[in-house]
PDB file of C-alpha atoms in Angstrom:
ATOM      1  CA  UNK H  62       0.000   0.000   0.000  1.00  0.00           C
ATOM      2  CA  UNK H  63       2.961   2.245  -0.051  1.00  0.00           C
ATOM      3  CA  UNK H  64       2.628   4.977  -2.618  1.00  0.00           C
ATOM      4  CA  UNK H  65       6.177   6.007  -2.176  1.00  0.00           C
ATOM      5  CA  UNK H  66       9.790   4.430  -1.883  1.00  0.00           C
ATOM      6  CA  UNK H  67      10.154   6.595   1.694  1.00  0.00           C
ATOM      7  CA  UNK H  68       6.727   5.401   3.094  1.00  0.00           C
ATOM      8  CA  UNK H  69       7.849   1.603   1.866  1.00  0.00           C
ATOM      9  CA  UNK H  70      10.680   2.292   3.488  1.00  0.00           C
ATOM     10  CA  UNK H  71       9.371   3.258   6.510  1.00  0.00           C
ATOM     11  CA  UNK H  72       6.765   0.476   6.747  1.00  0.00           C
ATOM     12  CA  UNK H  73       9.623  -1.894   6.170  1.00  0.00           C
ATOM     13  CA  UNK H  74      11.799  -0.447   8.686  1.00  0.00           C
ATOM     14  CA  UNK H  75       9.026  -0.164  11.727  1.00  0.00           C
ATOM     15  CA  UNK H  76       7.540  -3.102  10.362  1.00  0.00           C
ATOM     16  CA  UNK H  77       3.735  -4.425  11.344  1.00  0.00           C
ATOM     17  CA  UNK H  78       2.767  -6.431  13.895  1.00  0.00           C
ATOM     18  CA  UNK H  79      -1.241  -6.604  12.434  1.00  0.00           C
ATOM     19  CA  UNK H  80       1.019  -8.196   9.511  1.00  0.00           C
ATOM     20  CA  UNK H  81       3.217 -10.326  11.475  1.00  0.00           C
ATOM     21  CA  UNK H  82       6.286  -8.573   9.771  1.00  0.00           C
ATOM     22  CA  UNK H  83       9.002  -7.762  11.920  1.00  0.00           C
ATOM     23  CA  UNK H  84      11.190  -4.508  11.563  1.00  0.00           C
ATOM     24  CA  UNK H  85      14.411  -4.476   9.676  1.00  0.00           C
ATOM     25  CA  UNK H  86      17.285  -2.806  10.307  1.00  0.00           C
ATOM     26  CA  UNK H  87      18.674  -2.487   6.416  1.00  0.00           C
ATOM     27  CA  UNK H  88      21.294   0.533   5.686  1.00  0.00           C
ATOM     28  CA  UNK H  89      19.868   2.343   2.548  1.00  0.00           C
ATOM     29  CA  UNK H  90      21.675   0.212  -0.326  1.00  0.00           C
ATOM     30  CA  UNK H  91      20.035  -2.670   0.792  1.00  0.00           C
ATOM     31  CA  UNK H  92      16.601  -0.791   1.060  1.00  0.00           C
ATOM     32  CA  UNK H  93      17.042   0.674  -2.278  1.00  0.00           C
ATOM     33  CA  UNK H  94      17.977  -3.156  -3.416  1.00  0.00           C
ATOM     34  CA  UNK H  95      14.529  -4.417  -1.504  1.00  0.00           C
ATOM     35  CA  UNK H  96      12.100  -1.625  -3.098  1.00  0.00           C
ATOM     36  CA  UNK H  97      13.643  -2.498  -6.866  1.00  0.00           C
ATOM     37  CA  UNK H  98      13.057  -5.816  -5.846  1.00  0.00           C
ATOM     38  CA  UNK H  99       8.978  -5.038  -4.454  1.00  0.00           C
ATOM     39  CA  UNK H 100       8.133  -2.461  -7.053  1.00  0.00           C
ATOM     40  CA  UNK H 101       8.952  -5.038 -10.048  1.00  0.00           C
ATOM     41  CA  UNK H 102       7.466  -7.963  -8.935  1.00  0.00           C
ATOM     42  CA  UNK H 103       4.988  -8.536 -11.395  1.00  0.00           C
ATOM     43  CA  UNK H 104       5.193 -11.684 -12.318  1.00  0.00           C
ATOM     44  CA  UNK H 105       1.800 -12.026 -11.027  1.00  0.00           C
ATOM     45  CA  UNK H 106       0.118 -10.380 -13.445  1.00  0.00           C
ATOM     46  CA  UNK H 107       1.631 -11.842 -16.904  1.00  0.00           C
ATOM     47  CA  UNK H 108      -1.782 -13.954 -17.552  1.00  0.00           C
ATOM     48  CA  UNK H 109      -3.823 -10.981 -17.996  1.00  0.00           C
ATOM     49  CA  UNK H 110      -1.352  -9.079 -20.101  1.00  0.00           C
ATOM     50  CA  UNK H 111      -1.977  -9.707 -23.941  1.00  0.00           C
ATOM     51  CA  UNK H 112       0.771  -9.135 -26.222  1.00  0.00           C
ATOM     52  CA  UNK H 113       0.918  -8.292 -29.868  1.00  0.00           C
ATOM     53  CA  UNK H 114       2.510  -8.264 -32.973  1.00  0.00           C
ATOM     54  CA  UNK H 115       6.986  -7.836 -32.506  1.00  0.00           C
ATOM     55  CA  UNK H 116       7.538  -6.916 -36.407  1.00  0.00           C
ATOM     56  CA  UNK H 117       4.829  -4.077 -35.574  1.00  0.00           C
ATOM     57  CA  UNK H 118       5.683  -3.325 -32.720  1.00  0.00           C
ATOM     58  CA  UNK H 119       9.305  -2.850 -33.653  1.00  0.00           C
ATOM     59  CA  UNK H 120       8.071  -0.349 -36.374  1.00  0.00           C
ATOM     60  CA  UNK H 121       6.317   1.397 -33.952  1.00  0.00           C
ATOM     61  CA  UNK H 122       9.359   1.580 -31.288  1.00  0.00           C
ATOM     62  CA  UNK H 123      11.603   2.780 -33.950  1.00  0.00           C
ATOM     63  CA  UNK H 124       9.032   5.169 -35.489  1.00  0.00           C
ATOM     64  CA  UNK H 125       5.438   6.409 -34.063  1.00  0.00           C
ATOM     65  CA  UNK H 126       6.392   5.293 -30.585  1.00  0.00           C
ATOM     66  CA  UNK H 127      10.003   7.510 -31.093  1.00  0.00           C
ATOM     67  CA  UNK H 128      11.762   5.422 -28.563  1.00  0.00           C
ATOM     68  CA  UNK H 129      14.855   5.064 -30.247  1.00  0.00           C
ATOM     69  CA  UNK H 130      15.439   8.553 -29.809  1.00  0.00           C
ATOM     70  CA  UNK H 131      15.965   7.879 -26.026  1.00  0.00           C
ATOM     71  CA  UNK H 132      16.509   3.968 -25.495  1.00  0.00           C
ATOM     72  CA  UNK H 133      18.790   1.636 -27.272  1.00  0.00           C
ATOM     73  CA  UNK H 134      18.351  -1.965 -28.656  1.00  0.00           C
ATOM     74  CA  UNK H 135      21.500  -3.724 -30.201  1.00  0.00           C
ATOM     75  CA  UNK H 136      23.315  -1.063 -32.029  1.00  0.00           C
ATOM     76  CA  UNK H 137      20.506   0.848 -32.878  1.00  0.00           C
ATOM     77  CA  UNK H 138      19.472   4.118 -30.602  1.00  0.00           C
ATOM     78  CA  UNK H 139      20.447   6.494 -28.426  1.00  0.00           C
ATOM     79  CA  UNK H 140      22.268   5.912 -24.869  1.00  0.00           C
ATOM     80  CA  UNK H 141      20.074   8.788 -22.882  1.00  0.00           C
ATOM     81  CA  UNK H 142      17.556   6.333 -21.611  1.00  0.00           C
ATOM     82  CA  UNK H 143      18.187   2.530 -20.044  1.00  0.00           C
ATOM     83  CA  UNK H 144      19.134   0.303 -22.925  1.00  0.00           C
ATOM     84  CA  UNK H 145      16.447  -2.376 -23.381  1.00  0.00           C
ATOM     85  CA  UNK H 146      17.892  -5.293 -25.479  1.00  0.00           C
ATOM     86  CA  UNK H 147      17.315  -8.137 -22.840  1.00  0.00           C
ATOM     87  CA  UNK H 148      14.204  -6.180 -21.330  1.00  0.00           C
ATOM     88  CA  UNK H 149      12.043  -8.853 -22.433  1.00  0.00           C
ATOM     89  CA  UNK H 150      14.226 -11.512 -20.002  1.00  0.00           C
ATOM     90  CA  UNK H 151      14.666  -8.764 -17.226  1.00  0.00           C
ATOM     91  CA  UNK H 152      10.863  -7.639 -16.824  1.00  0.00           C
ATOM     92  CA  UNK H 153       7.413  -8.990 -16.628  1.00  0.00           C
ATOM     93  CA  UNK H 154       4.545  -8.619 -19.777  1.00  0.00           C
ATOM     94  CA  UNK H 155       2.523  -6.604 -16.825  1.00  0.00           C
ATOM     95  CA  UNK H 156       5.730  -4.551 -15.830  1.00  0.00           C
ATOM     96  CA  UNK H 157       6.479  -3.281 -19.303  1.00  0.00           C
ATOM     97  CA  UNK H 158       2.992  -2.369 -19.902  1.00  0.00           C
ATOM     98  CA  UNK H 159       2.792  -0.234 -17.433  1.00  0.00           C
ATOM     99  CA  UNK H 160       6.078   1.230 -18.111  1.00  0.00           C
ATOM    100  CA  UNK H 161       4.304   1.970 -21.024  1.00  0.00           C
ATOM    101  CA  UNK H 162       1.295   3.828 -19.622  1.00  0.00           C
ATOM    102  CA  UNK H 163       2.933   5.186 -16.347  1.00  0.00           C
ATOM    103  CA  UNK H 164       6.590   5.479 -17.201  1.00  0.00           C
ATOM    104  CA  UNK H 165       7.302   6.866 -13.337  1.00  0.00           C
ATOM    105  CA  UNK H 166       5.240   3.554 -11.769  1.00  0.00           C
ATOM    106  CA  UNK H 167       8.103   1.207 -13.100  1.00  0.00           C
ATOM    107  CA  UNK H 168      11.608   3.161 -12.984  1.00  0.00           C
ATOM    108  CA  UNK H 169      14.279   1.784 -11.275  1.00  0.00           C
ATOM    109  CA  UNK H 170      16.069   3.789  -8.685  1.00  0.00           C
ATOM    110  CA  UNK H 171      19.384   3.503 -10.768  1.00  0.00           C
ATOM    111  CA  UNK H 172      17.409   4.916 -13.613  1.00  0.00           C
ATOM    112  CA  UNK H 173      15.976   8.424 -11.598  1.00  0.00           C
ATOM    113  CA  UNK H 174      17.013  11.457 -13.427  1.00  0.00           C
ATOM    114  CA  UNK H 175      19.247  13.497 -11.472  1.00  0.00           C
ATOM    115  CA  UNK H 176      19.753  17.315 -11.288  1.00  0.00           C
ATOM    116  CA  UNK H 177      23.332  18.007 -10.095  1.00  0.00           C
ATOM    117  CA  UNK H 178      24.842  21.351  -9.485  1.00  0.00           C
ATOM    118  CA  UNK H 179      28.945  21.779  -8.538  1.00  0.00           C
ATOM    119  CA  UNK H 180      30.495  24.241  -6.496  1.00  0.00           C
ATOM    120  CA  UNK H 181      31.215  26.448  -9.562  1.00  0.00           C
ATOM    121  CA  UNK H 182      27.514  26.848 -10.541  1.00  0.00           C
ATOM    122  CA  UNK H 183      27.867  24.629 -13.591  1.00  0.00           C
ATOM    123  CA  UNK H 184      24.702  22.076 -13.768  1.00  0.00           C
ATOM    124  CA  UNK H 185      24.346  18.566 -15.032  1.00  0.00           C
ATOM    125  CA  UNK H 186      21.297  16.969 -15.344  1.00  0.00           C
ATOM    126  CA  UNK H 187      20.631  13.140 -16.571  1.00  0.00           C
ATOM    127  CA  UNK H 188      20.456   9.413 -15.988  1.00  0.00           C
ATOM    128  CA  UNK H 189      22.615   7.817 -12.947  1.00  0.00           C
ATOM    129  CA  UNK H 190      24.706   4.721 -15.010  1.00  0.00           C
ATOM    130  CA  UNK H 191      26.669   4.357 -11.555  1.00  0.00           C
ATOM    131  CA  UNK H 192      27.155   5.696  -7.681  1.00  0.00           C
ATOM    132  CA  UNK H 193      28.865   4.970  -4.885  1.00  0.00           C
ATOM    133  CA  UNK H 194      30.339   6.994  -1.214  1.00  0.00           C
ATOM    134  CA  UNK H 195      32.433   9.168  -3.192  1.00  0.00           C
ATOM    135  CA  UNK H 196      31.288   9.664  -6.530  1.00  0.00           C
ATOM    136  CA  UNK H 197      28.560   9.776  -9.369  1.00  0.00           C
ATOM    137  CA  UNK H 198      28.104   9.433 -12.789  1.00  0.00           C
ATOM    138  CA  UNK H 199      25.885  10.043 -15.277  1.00  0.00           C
ATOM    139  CA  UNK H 200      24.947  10.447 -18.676  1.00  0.00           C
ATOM    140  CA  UNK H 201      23.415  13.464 -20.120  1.00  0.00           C
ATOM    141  CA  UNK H 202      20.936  14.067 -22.459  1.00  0.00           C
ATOM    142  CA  UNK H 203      23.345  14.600 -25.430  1.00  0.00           C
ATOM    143  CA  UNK H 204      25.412  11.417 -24.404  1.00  0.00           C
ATOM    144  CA  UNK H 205      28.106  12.970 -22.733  1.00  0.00           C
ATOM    145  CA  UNK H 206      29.573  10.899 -19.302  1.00  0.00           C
ATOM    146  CA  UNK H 207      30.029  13.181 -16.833  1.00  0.00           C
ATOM    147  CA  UNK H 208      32.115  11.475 -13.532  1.00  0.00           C
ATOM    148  CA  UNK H 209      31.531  13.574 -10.611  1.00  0.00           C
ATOM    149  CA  UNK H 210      32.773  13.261  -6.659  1.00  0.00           C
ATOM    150  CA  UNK H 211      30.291  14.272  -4.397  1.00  0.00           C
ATOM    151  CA  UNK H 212      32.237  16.520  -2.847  1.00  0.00           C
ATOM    152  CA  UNK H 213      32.401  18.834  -5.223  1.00  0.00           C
ATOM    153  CA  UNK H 214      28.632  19.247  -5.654  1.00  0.00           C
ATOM    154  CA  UNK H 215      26.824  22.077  -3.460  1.00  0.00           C
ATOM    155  CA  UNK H 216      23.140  20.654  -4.814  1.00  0.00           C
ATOM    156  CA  UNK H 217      22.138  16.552  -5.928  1.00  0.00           C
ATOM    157  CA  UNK H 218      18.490  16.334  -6.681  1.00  0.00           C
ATOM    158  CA  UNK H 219      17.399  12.556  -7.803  1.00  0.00           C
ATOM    159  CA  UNK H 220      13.987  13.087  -9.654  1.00  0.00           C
ATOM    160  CA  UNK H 221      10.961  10.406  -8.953  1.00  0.00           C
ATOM    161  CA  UNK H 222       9.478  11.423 -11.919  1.00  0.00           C
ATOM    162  CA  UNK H 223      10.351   9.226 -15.298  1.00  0.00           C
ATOM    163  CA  UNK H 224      11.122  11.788 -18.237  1.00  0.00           C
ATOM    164  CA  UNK H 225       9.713   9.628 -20.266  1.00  0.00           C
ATOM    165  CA  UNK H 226       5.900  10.199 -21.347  1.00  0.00           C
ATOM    166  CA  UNK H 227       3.259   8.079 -21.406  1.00  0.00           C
ATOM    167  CA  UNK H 228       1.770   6.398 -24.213  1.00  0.00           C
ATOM    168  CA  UNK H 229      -1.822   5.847 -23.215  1.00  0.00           C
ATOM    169  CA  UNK H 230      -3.014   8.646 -25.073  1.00  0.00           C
ATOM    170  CA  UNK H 231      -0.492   8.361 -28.021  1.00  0.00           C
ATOM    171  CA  UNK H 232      -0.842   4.964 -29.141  1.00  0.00           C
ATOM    172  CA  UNK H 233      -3.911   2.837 -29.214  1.00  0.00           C
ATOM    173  CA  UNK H 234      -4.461  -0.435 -27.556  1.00  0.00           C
ATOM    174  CA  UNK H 235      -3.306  -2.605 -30.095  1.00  0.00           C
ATOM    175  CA  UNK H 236       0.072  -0.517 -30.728  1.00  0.00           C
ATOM    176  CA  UNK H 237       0.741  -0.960 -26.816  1.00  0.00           C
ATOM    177  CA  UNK H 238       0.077  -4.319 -27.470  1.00  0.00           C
ATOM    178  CA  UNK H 239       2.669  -4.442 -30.385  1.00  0.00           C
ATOM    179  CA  UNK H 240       5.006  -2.279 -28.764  1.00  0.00           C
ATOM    180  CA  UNK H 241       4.664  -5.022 -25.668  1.00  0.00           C
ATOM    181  CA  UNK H 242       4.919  -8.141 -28.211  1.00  0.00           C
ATOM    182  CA  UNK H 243       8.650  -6.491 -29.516  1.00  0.00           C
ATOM    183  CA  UNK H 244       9.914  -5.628 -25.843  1.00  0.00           C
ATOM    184  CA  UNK H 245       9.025  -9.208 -24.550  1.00  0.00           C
ATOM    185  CA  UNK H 246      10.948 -10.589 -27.601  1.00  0.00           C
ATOM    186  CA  UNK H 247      14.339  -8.833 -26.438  1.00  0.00           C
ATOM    187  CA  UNK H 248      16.086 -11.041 -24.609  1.00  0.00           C
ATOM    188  CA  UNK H 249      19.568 -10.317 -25.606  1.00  0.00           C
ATOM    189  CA  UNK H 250      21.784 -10.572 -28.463  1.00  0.00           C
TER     190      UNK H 250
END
């Protein structure tokens, strides 16, 4: 019932005795592990998911749908958004639809934009690839890899909001569908 990773967080932390969970003491790596883990696990839900046509929906990825422009598959694409060419091994039928419909519902902390500002004033703003104590890095919007220690930042903002949109009202039912039939086919190259 959580709406957000902080209240799952919490609930998992003070855990519930109505629910006969105990509390856990995890340090926040291994709660950010545990709420990836939670918010994608939809296997549940793969019965009621109908998929469609992968020739079509490949069309549509690389054209109507524009996400090439963002997301890459093989060798085709840009690096700005999470490269999906095993997504179809990595994520449930009911997962990547709704990544398709509500983009933010299914990100993965990793993914979170991020708004960083240095010491000097100069601002970077794009996808965490990779973070640890001491450093971050990420990849801007024009494909640039920016490596960045902490220490010299004055601001770091990590968006919950996916940038990118939603295709309920851009594609019809049986696009989604076809869009859904091509990501379940990648599974790797």
């Amino acid at each position: 019932n959580a709406v957000t990773d902080t209240h799952l967080a919490r609930f998992i932390r003070a855990g519930s005795q109505a629910a006969g969970m105990p509390p856990f003491a995890l340090d926040n790596g291994e709660m950010a592990g545990i709420t990836a883990y939670l918010r994608n696990m939809n296997t549940f839900d793969t019965a009621s998911v109908k998929a469609g046509d992968a020739a079509r929906g490949r069309a549509i990825f690389e054209g109507k749908g524009g996400c090439a422009a963002c997301h890459r598959v093989g060798r085709v694409g840009s690096r700005v958004a999470p490269n999906l060419s095993d997504i179809g091994s990595q994520r449930s039928p009911g997962s990547l639809q709704r990544s398709l419909l509500d983009p933010s519902s299914q990100m993965m902390p990793i993914n979170r934009p991020v708004r960083l500002v240095k010491k000097d004033g100069t601002i970077v703003s794009g996808r965490r690839l990779n973070e640890d104590t001491y450093s971050i890095q990420v990849i801007d919007d024009k494909e640039r890899l920016h490596s960045l220690l902490k220490a010299d930042l004055k601001e770091f903002t990590i968006s919950k909001t996916s940038p990118m949109p939603s295709y309920k009202d851009t594609l019809n039912s049986g696009e989604i569908a076809d869009v859904l039939g091509y990501l379940q086919s990648l599974k790797g190259q």
